[in-house]
Amino acid sequence: MSAALEYARYPSKGHDELCLRVGVQHAKTILLVPPLFDEMNRMRRMLVDVMRLLDARDIGTALPDLPGTNESLFPQEQVSLVLWREALAHCLQTLPECRHVASFRGGCLIDNISDDSRQWRFAPAKGSMLLRRMMRTRIASDKEAGLSTDMAKLTAEAQQGQVNLAGNSIGSAMFSELQDAEPAPPDDIRTAQLKNSAQRGDVALPGSALWLRAEPDDDLLLSQAIANDLLSWMSS
Amino acid sequence: MSENLDLTPEAAVRAVMQDILGLDAEQVAAFTSETELFGALPELDSMAVAGLLTELEDRLDIMIEDDEVDGELFETFGNLVAFAEMKAAE
């Protein structure tokens, strides 16, 4: 797995955002919609392994930085799910050969970006779960600092402008979107779940829930299972 | 397609612990009610606990309030399972 990684750019709201590319020369490309917030960090290595494995099978991939994440200069407190969806649509326009979108965890909340692309999902997450986990992390760190916070206080703070949750500046629009966001109904979408998951999907893949780990990690078994399922889905 | 498979509270707690700690099924199967958690397992920090509670809510279709969570809950595997069983029965 020695495929070269390249950085491409795509325009969004007057900013140039980065997009990691592997296998630019291939005829087919999959747009990967990353998990959101800290889950993205925990799963990035696993996703890049998927990109390298697909390159070896002549499939190109693109993994965009969402505005306000990674190297992006876009103000984080101004991002929203709507803005991320628009950014992904702009990114897709820079990939004329791309007809396949694969989204991961919270990425499934922002993946309905094109009517002419086929969709694949891995372990879709509800917005409310991502939000509750971030609020709990903030409450725990406040507690260690001798402060008392609860979810009601954080919700009120968010409504007044923005709230810092687990290192993320969450603006009021993003906060209220996450409270209700669920992956759009899976019409014609292939959904993959982990074998030990409580959720039923179209296919159960081996591997571990890296998004729950204390530290980022790789999982080659999972990367291989995802790459194989994407290949069979694309040829079906 | 997104319907939950039936999962006992104990099986859900074991599955989530396995995911958080990156253990295999045999290692987690060896957990007994006396197995010590918070403080004994370095991976189980406060961020991991935030993930654990949220994941249990999702897998068991329960809601856990802030004031129900205290240090005692995470002292042992048995305490955590008993809490999950109590919430699932509500």
CSV table of C-alpha atoms in Angstrom, one decimal, chain A residues 28-217:
chain,number,residue,atom,x,y,z
A,28,LYS,CA,-13.7,5.8,-11.5
A,29,THR,CA,-13.7,7.9,-8.3
A,30,ILE,CA,-15.5,7.6,-5.0
A,31,LEU,CA,-16.2,10.7,-2.9
A,32,LEU,CA,-15.7,9.8,0.8
A,33,VAL,CA,-17.7,11.9,3.2
A,34,PRO,CA,-15.8,11.8,6.5
A,35,PRO,CA,-17.2,11.2,10.0
A,36,LEU,CA,-17.8,14.5,11.9
A,37,PHE,CA,-16.0,16.2,14.8
A,38,ASP,CA,-13.5,14.0,16.8
A,39,GLU,CA,-14.8,10.8,15.1
A,40,MET,CA,-13.0,12.0,12.0
A,41,ASN,CA,-9.7,12.0,13.7
A,42,ARG,CA,-10.2,8.5,15.1
A,43,MET,CA,-11.1,7.1,11.7
A,44,ARG,CA,-8.9,9.0,9.3
A,45,ARG,CA,-6.0,6.5,9.3
A,46,MET,CA,-8.6,3.7,8.6
A,47,LEU,CA,-10.1,5.7,5.8
A,48,VAL,CA,-6.7,6.5,4.1
A,49,ASP,CA,-6.0,2.8,4.2
A,50,VAL,CA,-9.3,2.2,2.4
A,51,MET,CA,-8.1,4.8,-0.2
A,52,ARG,CA,-4.8,3.0,-0.7
A,53,LEU,CA,-6.5,-0.4,-1.0
A,54,LEU,CA,-9.0,0.9,-3.6
A,55,ASP,CA,-6.1,2.5,-5.6
A,56,ALA,CA,-4.6,-0.9,-5.9
A,57,ARG,CA,-7.9,-2.0,-7.5
A,58,ASP,CA,-7.9,1.0,-10.0
A,59,ILE,CA,-10.5,3.1,-8.1
A,60,GLY,CA,-9.7,6.7,-7.2
A,61,THR,CA,-10.9,8.3,-4.0
A,62,ALA,CA,-11.3,11.9,-2.7
A,63,LEU,CA,-11.5,12.7,1.0
A,64,PRO,CA,-12.4,16.4,1.5
A,65,ASP,CA,-11.7,18.5,4.5
A,66,LEU,CA,-15.0,20.0,5.5
A,67,PRO,CA,-15.0,23.8,6.0
A,68,GLY,CA,-13.9,24.6,9.6
A,69,THR,CA,-12.0,21.2,10.0
A,70,ASN,CA,-8.4,20.2,9.6
A,71,GLU,CA,-6.5,22.8,7.6
A,72,SER,CA,-9.5,24.9,6.7
A,73,LEU,CA,-9.5,28.6,7.4
A,74,PHE,CA,-13.3,28.8,7.5
A,75,PRO,CA,-14.5,30.0,11.0
A,76,GLN,CA,-15.6,26.8,12.8
A,77,GLU,CA,-18.4,28.5,14.7
A,78,GLN,CA,-20.0,29.5,11.3
A,79,VAL,CA,-20.3,26.0,9.9
A,80,SER,CA,-23.6,24.1,9.7
A,81,LEU,CA,-24.8,20.9,8.2
A,82,VAL,CA,-26.4,22.9,5.4
A,83,LEU,CA,-23.0,24.6,4.7
A,84,TRP,CA,-21.2,21.2,4.8
A,85,ARG,CA,-23.7,19.8,2.3
A,86,GLU,CA,-23.1,22.7,0.0
A,87,ALA,CA,-19.3,22.3,0.3
A,88,LEU,CA,-19.5,18.6,-0.6
A,89,ALA,CA,-21.6,19.5,-3.6
A,90,HIS,CA,-18.9,22.0,-4.7
A,91,CYS,CA,-16.3,19.3,-4.1
A,92,LEU,CA,-18.2,16.8,-6.2
A,93,GLN,CA,-18.3,19.3,-9.1
A,94,THR,CA,-14.5,19.2,-9.2
A,95,LEU,CA,-14.7,15.4,-9.7
A,96,PRO,CA,-16.4,15.0,-13.1
A,97,GLU,CA,-15.7,11.3,-13.1
A,98,CYS,CA,-17.3,10.7,-9.7
A,99,ARG,CA,-20.7,8.9,-9.6
A,100,HIS,CA,-20.3,7.2,-6.2
A,101,VAL,CA,-20.5,8.7,-2.7
A,102,ALA,CA,-19.5,6.7,0.4
A,103,SER,CA,-20.3,8.3,3.8
A,104,PHE,CA,-19.2,7.4,7.2
A,105,ARG,CA,-20.9,7.8,10.6
A,106,GLY,CA,-22.0,11.5,11.0
A,107,GLY,CA,-21.0,12.0,7.3
A,108,CYS,CA,-24.3,10.2,6.5
A,109,LEU,CA,-26.1,13.4,7.8
A,110,ILE,CA,-24.7,15.5,5.0
A,111,ASP,CA,-24.4,13.0,2.1
A,112,ASN,CA,-27.6,13.8,0.1
A,113,ILE,CA,-25.7,16.1,-2.3
A,114,SER,CA,-26.4,14.8,-5.8
A,115,ASP,CA,-29.3,13.1,-7.6
A,116,ASP,CA,-27.0,11.3,-10.1
A,117,SER,CA,-24.7,9.6,-7.6
A,118,ARG,CA,-25.1,6.3,-6.0
A,119,GLN,CA,-24.7,6.2,-2.2
A,120,TRP,CA,-23.1,3.8,0.3
A,121,ARG,CA,-23.0,4.3,4.1
A,122,PHE,CA,-21.1,3.0,7.0
A,123,ALA,CA,-22.5,2.9,10.5
A,124,PRO,CA,-24.7,6.0,10.1
A,125,ALA,CA,-24.9,8.2,13.3
A,126,LYS,CA,-27.7,10.4,14.5
A,127,GLY,CA,-26.9,14.0,15.1
A,128,SER,CA,-28.3,13.9,18.6
A,129,MET,CA,-25.9,11.1,19.6
A,130,LEU,CA,-22.9,13.1,18.3
A,131,LEU,CA,-24.1,16.1,20.2
A,132,ARG,CA,-24.8,14.3,23.5
A,133,ARG,CA,-21.4,12.7,23.4
A,134,MET,CA,-19.7,16.1,22.9
A,135,MET,CA,-21.8,17.7,25.7
A,136,ARG,CA,-20.9,14.8,28.1
A,137,THR,CA,-17.2,15.3,27.3
A,138,ARG,CA,-17.5,19.0,28.1
A,139,ILE,CA,-19.4,18.3,31.3
A,140,ALA,CA,-16.7,15.8,32.4
A,141,SER,CA,-13.9,18.2,31.7
A,142,ASP,CA,-15.7,21.0,33.5
A,143,LYS,CA,-16.2,18.7,36.5
A,144,GLU,CA,-12.5,18.0,36.6
A,145,ALA,CA,-12.0,21.7,36.7
A,146,GLY,CA,-14.4,22.0,39.6
A,147,LEU,CA,-17.2,23.6,37.5
A,148,SER,CA,-20.7,22.3,37.4
A,149,THR,CA,-22.4,22.2,33.9
A,150,ASP,CA,-25.3,20.3,32.6
A,151,MET,CA,-26.9,19.7,29.2
A,152,ALA,CA,-29.6,22.3,29.8
A,153,LYS,CA,-27.0,25.0,30.5
A,154,LEU,CA,-25.0,24.1,27.4
A,155,THR,CA,-28.2,24.1,25.3
A,156,ALA,CA,-29.0,27.6,26.6
A,157,GLU,CA,-25.4,28.7,25.9
A,158,ALA,CA,-25.6,27.4,22.3
A,159,GLN,CA,-28.9,29.2,21.7
A,160,GLN,CA,-27.2,32.5,22.6
A,161,GLY,CA,-24.5,32.2,19.9
A,162,GLN,CA,-22.0,29.4,20.3
A,163,VAL,CA,-20.8,26.8,22.7
A,164,ASN,CA,-17.4,25.0,23.0
A,165,LEU,CA,-17.9,21.3,23.1
A,166,ALA,CA,-15.0,18.9,23.3
A,167,GLY,CA,-12.7,21.4,21.4
A,168,ASN,CA,-15.3,22.3,18.8
A,169,SER,CA,-17.0,25.7,18.5
A,170,ILE,CA,-20.6,24.8,17.8
A,171,GLY,CA,-22.7,27.7,16.6
A,172,SER,CA,-26.4,27.9,17.3
A,173,ALA,CA,-27.4,26.8,13.8
A,174,MET,CA,-25.2,23.7,14.0
A,175,PHE,CA,-26.4,22.9,17.5
A,176,SER,CA,-30.1,22.9,16.5
A,177,GLU,CA,-29.5,21.0,13.3
A,178,LEU,CA,-27.6,18.3,15.2
A,179,GLN,CA,-30.5,17.9,17.7
A,180,ASP,CA,-32.8,16.7,15.0
A,181,ALA,CA,-30.5,15.4,12.2
A,182,GLU,CA,-31.0,11.8,11.1
A,183,PRO,CA,-29.5,10.2,8.0
A,184,ALA,CA,-32.0,10.8,5.1
A,185,PRO,CA,-34.1,7.7,4.4
A,186,PRO,CA,-32.0,4.9,2.8
A,187,ASP,CA,-33.7,4.8,-0.7
A,188,ASP,CA,-31.4,2.7,-2.8
A,189,ILE,CA,-28.6,3.3,-0.4
A,190,ARG,CA,-26.4,0.4,0.6
A,191,THR,CA,-25.7,0.5,4.4
A,192,ALA,CA,-22.9,-1.4,6.0
A,193,GLN,CA,-22.7,-2.0,9.7
A,194,LEU,CA,-20.2,-3.7,12.0
A,195,LYS,CA,-20.8,-7.3,12.7
A,196,ASN,CA,-21.1,-6.7,16.5
A,197,SER,CA,-23.4,-3.7,16.0
A,198,ALA,CA,-27.0,-3.6,17.3
A,199,GLN,CA,-28.1,-2.0,14.0
A,200,ARG,CA,-29.1,-4.1,11.0
A,201,GLY,CA,-27.6,-3.1,7.6
A,202,ASP,CA,-27.4,-4.6,4.1
A,203,VAL,CA,-24.0,-6.1,5.0
A,204,ALA,CA,-22.2,-6.8,8.3
A,205,LEU,CA,-18.4,-6.1,8.2
A,206,PRO,CA,-15.7,-7.4,10.5
A,207,GLY,CA,-13.7,-4.8,12.5
A,208,SER,CA,-14.0,-2.5,15.4
A,209,ALA,CA,-15.8,0.8,16.2
A,210,LEU,CA,-12.8,3.0,16.1
A,211,TRP,CA,-14.9,6.1,16.8
A,212,LEU,CA,-15.4,4.9,20.4
A,213,ARG,CA,-11.6,4.5,21.1
A,214,ALA,CA,-9.7,6.8,23.4
A,215,GLU,CA,-7.0,7.3,20.7
A,216,PRO,CA,-7.0,7.2,16.9
A,217,ASP,CA,-6.1,3.8,15.6
